[in-house]
PDB file of N, CA and C in Angstrom:
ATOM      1  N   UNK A  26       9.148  29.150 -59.671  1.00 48.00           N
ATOM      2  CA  UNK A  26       9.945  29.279 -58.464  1.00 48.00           C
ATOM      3  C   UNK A  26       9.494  28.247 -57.431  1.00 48.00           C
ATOM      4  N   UNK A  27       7.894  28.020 -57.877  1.00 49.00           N
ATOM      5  CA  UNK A  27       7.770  27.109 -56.369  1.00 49.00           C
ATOM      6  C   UNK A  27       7.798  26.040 -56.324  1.00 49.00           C
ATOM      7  N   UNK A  28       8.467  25.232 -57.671  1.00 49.00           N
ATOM      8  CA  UNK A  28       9.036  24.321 -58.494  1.00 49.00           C
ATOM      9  C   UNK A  28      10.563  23.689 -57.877  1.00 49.00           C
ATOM     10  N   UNK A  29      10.939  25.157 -57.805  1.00 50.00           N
ATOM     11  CA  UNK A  29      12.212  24.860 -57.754  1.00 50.00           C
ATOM     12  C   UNK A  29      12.770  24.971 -56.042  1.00 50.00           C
ATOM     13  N   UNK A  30      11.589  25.432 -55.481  1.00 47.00           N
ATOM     14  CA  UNK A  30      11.484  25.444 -54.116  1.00 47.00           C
ATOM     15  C   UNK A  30      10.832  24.071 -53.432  1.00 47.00           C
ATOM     16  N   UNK A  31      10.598  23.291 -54.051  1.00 60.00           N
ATOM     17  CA  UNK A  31       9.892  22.098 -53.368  1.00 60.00           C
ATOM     18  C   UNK A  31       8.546  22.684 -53.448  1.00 60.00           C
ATOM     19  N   UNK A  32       7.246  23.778 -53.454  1.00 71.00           N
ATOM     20  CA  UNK A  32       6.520  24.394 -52.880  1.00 71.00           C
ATOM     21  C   UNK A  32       5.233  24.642 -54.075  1.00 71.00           C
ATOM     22  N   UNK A  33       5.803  23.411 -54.850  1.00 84.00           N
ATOM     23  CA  UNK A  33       4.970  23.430 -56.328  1.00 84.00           C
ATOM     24  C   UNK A  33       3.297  24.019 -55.838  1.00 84.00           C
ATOM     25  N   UNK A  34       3.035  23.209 -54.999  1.00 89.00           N
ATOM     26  CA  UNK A  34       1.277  22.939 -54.941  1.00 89.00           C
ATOM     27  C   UNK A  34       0.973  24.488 -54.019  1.00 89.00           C
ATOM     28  N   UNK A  35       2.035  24.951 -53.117  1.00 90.00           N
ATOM     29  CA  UNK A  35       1.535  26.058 -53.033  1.00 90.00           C
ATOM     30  C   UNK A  35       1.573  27.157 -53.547  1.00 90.00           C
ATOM     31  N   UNK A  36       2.366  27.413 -54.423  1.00 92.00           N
ATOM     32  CA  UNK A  36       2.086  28.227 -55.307  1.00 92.00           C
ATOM     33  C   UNK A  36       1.426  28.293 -56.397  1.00 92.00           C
ATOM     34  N   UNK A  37       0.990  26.906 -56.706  1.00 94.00           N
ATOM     35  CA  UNK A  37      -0.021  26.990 -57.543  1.00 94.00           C
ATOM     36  C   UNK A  37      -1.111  27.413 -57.275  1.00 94.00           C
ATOM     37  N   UNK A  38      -1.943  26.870 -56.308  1.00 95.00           N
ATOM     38  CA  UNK A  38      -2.844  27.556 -55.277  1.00 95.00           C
ATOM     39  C   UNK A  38      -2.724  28.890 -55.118  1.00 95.00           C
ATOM     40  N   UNK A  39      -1.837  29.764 -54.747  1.00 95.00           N
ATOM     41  CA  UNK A  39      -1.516  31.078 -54.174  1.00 95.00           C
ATOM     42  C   UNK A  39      -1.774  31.963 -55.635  1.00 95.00           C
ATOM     43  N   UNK A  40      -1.320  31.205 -57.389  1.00 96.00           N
ATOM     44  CA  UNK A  40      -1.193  31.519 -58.434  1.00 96.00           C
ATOM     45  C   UNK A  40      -3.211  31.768 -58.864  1.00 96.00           C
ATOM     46  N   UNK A  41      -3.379  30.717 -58.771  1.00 97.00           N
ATOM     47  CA  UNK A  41      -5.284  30.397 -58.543  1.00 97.00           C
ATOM     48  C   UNK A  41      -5.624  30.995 -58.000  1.00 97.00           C
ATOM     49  N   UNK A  42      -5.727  31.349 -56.207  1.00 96.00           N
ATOM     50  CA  UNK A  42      -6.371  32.128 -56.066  1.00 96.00           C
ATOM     51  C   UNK A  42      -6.071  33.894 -56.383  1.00 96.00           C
ATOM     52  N   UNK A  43      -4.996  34.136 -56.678  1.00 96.00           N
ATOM     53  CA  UNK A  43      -4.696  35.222 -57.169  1.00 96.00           C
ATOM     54  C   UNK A  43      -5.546  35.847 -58.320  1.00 96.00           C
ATOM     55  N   UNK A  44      -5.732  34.925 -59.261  1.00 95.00           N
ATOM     56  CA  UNK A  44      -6.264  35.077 -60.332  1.00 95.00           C
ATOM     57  C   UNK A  44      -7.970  34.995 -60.252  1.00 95.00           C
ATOM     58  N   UNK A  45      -8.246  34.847 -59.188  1.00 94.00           N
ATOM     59  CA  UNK A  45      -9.891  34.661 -59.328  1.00 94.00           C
ATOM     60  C   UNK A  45     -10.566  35.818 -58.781  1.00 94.00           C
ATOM     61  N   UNK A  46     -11.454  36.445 -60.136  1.00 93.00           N
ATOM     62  CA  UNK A  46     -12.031  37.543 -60.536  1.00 93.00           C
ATOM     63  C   UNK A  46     -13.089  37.513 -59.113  1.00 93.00           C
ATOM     64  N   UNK A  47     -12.980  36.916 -58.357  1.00 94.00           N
ATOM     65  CA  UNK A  47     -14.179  36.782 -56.794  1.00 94.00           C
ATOM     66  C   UNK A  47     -13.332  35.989 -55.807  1.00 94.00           C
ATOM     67  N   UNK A  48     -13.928  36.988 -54.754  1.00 94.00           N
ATOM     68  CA  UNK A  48     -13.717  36.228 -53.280  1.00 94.00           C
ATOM     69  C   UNK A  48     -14.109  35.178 -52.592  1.00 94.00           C
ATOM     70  N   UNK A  49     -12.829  34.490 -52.264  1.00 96.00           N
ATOM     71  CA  UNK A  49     -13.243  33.025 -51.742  1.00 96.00           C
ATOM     72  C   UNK A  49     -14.823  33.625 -50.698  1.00 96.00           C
ATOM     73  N   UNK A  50     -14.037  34.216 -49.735  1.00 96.00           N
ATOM     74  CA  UNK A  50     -15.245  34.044 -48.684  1.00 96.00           C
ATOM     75  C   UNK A  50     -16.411  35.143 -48.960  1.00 96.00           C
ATOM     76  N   UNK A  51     -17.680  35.133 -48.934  1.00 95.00           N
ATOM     77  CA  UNK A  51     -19.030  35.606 -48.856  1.00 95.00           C
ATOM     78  C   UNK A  51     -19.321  36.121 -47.723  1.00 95.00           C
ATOM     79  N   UNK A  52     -20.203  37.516 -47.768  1.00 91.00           N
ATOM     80  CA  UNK A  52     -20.241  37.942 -45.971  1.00 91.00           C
ATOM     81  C   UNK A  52     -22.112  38.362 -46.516  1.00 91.00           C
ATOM     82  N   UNK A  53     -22.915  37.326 -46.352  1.00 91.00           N
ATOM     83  CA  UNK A  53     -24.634  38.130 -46.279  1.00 91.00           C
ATOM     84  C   UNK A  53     -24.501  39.393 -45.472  1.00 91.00           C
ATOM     85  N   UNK A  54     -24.966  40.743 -45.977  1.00 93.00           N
ATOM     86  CA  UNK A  54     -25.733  41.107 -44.790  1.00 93.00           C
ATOM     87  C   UNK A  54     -26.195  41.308 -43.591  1.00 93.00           C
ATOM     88  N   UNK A  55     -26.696  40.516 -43.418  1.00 96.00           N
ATOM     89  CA  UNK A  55     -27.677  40.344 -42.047  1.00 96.00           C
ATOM     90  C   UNK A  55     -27.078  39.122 -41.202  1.00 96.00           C
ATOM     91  N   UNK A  56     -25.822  38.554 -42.008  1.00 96.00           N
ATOM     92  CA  UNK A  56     -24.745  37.683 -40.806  1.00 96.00           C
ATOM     93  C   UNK A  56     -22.974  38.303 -41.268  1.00 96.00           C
ATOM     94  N   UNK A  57     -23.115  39.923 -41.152  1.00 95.00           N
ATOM     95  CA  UNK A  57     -21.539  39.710 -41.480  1.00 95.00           C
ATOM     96  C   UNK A  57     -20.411  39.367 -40.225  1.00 95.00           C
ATOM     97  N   UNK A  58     -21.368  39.703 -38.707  1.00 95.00           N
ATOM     98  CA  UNK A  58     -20.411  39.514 -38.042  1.00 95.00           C
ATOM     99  C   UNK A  58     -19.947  37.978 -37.813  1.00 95.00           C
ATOM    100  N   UNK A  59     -20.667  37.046 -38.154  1.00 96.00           N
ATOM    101  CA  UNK A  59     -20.209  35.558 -38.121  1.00 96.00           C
ATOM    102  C   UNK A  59     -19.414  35.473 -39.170  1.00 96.00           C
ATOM    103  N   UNK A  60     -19.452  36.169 -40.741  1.00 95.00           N
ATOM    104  CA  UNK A  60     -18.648  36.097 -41.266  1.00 95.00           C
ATOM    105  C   UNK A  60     -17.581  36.495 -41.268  1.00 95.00           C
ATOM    106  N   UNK A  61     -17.280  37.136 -40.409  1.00 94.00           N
ATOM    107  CA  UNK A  61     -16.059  37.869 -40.263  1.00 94.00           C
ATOM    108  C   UNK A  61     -15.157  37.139 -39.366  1.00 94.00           C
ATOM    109  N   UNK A  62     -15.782  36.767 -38.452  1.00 95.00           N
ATOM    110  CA  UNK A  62     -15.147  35.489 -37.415  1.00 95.00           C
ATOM    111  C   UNK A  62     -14.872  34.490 -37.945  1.00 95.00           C
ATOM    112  N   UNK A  63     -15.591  33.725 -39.104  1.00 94.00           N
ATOM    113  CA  UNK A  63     -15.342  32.878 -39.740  1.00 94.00           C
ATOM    114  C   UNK A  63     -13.977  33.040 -40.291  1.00 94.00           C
ATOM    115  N   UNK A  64     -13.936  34.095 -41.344  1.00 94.00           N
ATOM    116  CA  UNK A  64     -12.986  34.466 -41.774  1.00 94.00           C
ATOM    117  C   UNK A  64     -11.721  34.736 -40.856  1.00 94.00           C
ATOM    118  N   UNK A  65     -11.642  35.359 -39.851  1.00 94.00           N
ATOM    119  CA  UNK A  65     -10.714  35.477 -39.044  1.00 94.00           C
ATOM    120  C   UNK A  65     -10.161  33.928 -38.185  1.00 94.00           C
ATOM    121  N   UNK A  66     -10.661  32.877 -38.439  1.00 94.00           N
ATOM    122  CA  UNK A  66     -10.445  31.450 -37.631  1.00 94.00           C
ATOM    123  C   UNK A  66      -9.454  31.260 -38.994  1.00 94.00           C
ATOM    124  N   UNK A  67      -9.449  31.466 -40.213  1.00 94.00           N
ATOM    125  CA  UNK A  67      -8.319  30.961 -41.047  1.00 94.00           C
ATOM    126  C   UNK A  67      -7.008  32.155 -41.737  1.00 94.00           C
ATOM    127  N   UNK A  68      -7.377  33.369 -40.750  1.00 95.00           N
ATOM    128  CA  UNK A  68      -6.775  34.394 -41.367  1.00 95.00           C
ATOM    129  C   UNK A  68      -5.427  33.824 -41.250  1.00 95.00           C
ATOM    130  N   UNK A  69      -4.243  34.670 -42.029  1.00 94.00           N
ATOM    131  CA  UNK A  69      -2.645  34.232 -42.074  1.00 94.00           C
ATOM    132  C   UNK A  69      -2.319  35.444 -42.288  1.00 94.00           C
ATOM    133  N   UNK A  70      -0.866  35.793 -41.470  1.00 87.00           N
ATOM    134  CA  UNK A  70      -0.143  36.809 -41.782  1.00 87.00           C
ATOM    135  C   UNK A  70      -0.929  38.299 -42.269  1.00 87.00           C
ATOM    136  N   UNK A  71      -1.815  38.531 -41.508  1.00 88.00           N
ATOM    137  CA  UNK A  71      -2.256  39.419 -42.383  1.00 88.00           C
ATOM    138  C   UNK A  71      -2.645  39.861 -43.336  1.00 88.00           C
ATOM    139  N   UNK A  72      -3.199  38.903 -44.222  1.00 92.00           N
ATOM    140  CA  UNK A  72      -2.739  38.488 -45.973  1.00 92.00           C
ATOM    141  C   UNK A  72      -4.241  38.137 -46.156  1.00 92.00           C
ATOM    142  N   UNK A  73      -4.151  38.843 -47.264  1.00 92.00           N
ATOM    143  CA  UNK A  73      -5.841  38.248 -47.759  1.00 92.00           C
ATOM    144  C   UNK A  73      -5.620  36.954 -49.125  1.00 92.00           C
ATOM    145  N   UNK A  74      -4.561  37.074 -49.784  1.00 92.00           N
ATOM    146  CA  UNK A  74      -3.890  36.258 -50.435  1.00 92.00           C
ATOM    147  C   UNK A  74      -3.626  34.467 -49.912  1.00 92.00           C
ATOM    148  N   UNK A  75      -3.517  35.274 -48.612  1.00 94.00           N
ATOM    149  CA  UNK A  75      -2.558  33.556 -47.806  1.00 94.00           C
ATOM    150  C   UNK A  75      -3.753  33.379 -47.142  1.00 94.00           C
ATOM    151  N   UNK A  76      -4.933  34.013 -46.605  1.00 96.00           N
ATOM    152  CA  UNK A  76      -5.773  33.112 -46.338  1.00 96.00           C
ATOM    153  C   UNK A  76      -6.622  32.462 -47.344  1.00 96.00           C
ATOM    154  N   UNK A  77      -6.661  33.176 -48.214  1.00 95.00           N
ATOM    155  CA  UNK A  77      -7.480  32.219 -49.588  1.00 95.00           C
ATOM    156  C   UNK A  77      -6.665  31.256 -49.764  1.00 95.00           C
ATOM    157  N   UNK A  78      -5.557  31.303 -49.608  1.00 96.00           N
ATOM    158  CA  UNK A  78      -4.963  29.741 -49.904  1.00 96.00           C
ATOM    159  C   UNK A  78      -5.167  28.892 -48.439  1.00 96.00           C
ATOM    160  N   UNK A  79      -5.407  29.516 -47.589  1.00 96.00           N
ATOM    161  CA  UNK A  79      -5.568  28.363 -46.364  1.00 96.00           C
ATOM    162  C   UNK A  79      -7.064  27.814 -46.291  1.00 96.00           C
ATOM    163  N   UNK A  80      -7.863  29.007 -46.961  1.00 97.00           N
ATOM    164  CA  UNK A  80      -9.528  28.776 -47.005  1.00 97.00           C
ATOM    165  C   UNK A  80      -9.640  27.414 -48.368  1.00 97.00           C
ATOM    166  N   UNK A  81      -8.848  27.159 -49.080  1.00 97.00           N
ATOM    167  CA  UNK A  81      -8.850  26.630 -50.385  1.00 97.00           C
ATOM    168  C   UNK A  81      -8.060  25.336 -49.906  1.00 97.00           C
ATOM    169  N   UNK A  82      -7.375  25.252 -49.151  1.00 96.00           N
ATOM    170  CA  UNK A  82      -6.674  24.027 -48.188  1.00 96.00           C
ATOM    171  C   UNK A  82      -7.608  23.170 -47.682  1.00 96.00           C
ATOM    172  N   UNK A  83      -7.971  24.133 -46.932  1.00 97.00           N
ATOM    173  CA  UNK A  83      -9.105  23.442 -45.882  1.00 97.00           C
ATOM    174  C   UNK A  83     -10.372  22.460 -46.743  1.00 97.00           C
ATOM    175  N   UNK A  84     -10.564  23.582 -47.251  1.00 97.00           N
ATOM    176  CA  UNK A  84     -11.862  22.745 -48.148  1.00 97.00           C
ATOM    177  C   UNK A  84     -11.214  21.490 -48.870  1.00 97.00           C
ATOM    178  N   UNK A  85     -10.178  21.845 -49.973  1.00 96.00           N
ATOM    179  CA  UNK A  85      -9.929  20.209 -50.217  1.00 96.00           C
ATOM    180  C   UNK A  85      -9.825  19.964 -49.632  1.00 96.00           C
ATOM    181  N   UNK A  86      -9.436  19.659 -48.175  1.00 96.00           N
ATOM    182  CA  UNK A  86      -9.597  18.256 -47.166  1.00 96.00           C
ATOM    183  C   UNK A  86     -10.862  17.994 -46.902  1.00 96.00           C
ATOM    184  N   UNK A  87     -11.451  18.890 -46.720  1.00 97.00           N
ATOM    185  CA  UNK A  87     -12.560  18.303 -46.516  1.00 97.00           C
ATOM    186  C   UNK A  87     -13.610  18.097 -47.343  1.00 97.00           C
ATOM    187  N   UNK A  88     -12.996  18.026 -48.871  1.00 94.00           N
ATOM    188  CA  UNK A  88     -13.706  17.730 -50.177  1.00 94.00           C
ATOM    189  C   UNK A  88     -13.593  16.119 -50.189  1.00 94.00           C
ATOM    190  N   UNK A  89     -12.152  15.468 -49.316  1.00 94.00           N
ATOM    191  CA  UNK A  89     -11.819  14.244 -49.414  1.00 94.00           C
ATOM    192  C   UNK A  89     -13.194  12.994 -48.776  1.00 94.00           C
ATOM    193  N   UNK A  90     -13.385  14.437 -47.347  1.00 94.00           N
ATOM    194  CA  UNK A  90     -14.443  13.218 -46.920  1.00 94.00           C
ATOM    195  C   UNK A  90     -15.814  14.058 -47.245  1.00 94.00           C
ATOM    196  N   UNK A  91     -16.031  14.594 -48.415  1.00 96.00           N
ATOM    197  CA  UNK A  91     -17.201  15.105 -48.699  1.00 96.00           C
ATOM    198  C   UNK A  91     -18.199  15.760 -47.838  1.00 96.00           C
ATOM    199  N   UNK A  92     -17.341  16.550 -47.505  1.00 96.00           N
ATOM    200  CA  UNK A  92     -17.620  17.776 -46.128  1.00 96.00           C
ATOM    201  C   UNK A  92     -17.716  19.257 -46.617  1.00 96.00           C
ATOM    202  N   UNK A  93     -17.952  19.122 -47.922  1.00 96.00           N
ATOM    203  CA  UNK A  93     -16.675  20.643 -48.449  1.00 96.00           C
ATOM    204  C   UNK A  93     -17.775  21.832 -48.430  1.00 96.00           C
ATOM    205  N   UNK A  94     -19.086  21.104 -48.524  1.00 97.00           N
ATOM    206  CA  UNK A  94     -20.099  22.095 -48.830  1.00 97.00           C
ATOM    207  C   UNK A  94     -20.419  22.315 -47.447  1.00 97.00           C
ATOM    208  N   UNK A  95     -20.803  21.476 -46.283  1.00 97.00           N
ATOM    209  CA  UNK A  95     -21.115  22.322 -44.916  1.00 97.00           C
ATOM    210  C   UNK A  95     -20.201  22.842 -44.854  1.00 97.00           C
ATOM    211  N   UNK A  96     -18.773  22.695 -44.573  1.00 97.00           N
ATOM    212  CA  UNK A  96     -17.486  23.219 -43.998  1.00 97.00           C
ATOM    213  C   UNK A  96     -17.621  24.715 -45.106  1.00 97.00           C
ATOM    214  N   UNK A  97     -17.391  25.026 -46.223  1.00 97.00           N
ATOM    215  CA  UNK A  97     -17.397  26.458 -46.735  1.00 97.00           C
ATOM    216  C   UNK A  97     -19.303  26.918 -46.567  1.00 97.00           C
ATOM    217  N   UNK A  98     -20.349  26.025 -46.260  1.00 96.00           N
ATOM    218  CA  UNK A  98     -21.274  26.927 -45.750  1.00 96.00           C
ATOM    219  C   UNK A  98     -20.644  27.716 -44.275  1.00 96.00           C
ATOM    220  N   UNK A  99     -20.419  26.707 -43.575  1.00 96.00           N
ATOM    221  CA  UNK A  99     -19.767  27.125 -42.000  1.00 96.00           C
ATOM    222  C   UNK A  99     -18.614  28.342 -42.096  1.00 96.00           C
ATOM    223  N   UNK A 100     -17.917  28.703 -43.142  1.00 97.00           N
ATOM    224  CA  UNK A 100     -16.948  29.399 -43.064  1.00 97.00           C
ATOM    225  C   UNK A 100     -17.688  30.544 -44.018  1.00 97.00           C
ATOM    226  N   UNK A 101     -18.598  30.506 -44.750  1.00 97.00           N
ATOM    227  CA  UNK A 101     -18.838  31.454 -45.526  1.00 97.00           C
ATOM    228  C   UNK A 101     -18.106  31.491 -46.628  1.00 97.00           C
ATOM    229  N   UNK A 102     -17.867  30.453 -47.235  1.00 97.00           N
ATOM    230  CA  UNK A 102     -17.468  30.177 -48.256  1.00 97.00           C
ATOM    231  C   UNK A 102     -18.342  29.976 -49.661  1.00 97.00           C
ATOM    232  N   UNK A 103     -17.663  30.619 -51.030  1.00 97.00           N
ATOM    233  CA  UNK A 103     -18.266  30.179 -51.868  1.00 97.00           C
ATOM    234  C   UNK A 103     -18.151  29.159 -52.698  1.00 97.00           C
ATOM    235  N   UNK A 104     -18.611  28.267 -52.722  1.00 97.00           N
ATOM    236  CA  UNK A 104     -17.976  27.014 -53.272  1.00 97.00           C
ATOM    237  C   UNK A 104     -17.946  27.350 -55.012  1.00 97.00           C
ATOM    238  N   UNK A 105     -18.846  27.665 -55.660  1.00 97.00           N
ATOM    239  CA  UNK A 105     -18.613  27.823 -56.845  1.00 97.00           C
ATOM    240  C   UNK A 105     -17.243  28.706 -57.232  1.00 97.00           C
ATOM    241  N   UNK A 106     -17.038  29.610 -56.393  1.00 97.00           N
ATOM    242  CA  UNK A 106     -15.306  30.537 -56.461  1.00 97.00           C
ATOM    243  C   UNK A 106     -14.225  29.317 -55.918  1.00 97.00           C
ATOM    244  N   UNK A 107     -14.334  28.346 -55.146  1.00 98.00           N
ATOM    245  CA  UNK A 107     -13.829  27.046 -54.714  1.00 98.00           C
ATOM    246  C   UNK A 107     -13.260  26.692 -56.061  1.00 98.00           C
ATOM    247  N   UNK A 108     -14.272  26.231 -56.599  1.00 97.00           N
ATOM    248  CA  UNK A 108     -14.349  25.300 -57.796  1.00 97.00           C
ATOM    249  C   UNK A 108     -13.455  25.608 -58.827  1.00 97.00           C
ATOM    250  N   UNK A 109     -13.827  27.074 -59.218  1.00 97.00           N
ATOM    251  CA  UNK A 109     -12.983  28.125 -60.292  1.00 97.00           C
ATOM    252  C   UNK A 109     -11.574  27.757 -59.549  1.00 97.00           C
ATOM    253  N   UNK A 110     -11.275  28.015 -58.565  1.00 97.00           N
ATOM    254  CA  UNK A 110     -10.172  28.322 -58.192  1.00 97.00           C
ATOM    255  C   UNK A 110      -9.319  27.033 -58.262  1.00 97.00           C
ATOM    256  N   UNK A 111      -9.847  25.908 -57.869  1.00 97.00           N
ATOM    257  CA  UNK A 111      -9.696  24.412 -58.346  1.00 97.00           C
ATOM    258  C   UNK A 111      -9.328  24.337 -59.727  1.00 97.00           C
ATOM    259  N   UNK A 112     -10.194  24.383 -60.512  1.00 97.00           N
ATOM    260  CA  UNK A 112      -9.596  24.151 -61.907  1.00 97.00           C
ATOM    261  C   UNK A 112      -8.720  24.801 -62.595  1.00 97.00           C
ATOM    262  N   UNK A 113      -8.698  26.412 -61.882  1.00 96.00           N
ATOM    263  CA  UNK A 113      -7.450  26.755 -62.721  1.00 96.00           C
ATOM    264  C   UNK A 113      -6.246  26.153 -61.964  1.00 96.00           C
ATOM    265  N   UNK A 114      -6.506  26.000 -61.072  1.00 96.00           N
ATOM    266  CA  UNK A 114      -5.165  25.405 -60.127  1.00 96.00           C
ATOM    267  C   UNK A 114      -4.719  24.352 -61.114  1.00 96.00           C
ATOM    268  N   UNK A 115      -5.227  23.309 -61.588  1.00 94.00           N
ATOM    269  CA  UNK A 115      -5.296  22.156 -62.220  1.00 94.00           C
ATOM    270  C   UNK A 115      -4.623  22.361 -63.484  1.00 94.00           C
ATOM    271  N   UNK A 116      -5.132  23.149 -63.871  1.00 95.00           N
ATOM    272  CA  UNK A 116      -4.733  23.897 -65.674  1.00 95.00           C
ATOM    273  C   UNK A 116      -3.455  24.307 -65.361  1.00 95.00           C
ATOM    274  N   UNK A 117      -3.300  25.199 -64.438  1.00 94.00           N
ATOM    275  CA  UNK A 117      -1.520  26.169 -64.255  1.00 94.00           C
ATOM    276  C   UNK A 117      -0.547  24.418 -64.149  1.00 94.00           C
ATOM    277  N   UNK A 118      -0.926  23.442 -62.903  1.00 92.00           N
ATOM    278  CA  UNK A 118      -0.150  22.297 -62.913  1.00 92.00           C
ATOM    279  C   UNK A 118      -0.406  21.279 -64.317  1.00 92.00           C
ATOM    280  N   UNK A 119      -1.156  21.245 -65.274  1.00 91.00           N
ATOM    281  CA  UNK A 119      -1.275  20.546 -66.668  1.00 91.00           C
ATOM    282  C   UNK A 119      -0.302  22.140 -67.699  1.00 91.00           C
ATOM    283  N   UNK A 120      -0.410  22.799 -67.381  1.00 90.00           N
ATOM    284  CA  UNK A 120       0.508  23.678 -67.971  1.00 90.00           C
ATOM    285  C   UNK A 120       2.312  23.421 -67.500  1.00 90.00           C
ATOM    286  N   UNK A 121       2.379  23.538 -66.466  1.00 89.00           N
ATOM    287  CA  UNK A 121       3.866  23.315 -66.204  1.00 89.00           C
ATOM    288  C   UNK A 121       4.490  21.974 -66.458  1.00 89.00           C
ATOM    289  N   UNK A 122       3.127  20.433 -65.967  1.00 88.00           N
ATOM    290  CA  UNK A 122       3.599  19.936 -66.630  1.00 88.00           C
ATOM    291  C   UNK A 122       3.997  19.492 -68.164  1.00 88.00           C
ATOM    292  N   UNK A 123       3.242  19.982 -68.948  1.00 89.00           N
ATOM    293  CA  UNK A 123       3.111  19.833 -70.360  1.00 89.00           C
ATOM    294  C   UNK A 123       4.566  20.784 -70.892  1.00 89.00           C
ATOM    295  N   UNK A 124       5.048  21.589 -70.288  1.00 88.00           N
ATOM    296  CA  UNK A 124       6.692  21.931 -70.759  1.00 88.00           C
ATOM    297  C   UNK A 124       7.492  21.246 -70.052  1.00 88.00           C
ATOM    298  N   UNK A 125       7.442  20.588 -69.188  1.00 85.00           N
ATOM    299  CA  UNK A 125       7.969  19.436 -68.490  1.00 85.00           C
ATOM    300  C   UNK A 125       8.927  20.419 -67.420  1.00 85.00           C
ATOM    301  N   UNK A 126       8.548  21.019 -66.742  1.00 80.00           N
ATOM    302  CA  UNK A 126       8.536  21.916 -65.813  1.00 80.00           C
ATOM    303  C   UNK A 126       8.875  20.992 -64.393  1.00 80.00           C
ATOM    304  N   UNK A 127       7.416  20.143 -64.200  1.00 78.00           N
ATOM    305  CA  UNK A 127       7.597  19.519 -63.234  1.00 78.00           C
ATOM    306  C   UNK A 127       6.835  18.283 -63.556  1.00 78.00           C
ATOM    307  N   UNK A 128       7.503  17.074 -63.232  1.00 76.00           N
ATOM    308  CA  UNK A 128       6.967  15.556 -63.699  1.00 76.00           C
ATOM    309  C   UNK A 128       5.674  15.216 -63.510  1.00 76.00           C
ATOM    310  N   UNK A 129       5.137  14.903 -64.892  1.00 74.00           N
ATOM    311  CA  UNK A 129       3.412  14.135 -64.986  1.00 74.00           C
ATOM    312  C   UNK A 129       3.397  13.525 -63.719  1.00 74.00           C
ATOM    313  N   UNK A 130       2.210  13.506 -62.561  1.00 68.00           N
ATOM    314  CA  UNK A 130       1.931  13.052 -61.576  1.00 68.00           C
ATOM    315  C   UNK A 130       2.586  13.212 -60.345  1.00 68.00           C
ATOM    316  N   UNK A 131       2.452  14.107 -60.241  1.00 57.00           N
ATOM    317  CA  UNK A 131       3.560  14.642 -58.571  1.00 57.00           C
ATOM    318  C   UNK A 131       2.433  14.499 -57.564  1.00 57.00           C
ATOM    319  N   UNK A 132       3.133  13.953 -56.888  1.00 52.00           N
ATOM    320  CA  UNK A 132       1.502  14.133 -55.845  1.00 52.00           C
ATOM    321  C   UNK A 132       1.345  15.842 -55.144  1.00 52.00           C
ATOM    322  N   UNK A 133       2.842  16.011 -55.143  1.00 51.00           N
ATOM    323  CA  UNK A 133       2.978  17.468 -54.577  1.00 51.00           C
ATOM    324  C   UNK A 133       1.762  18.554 -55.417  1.00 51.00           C
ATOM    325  N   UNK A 134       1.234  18.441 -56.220  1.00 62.00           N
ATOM    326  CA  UNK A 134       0.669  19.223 -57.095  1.00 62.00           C
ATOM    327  C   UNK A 134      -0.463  19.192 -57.051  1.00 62.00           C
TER     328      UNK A 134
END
């Protein structure tokens, strides 16, 4: 559908993090109230769904300028659930394209 919506890359994302057996964001203990603020600076709609995709946004950008590990320390992020969530993202778009779903190399994706 999000193919056919223009909206490929976010639903792939939204598909990824859906599927990941762990939570983007981490709350220690003995700092949950920063984590919680953290968490609340990228909340969406009410949605614990749509902020993992905005928490998973953010970081690739700032994977671009190799920021990704302070920026999800700063947010309470787990980068290794990052990562997971990255590659299946990758796999679902090498899956759609491989039935030719949506064209080898979209940047949208």
């Amino acid at each position: 559908v999000g193919a056919m919506l223009g909206a490929c890359g976010a639903a792939l994302t939204l598909a990824a993090v859906m599927t990941s057996t762990r939570s983007i964001f981490v709350a220690p203990f003995d700092m949950r109230d920063q984590a919680d603020e953290a968490r609340r600076t990228l909340a969406v709609a009410y949605s614990d769904h749509l902020t993992g995709v905005a928490a998973f946004d953010e970081w690739r950008k700032q994977k671009k300028d190799r920021r990704e590990f302070a920026w999800a320390r700063a947010h309470f992020c787990g980068v290794q659930t990052l990562k997971a969530i990255d590659q299946a993202r990758e796999q679902f778009a090498q899956h759609l394209q491989s039935i030719g779903f949506v064209r080898p190399g979209r940047a949208a994706l």
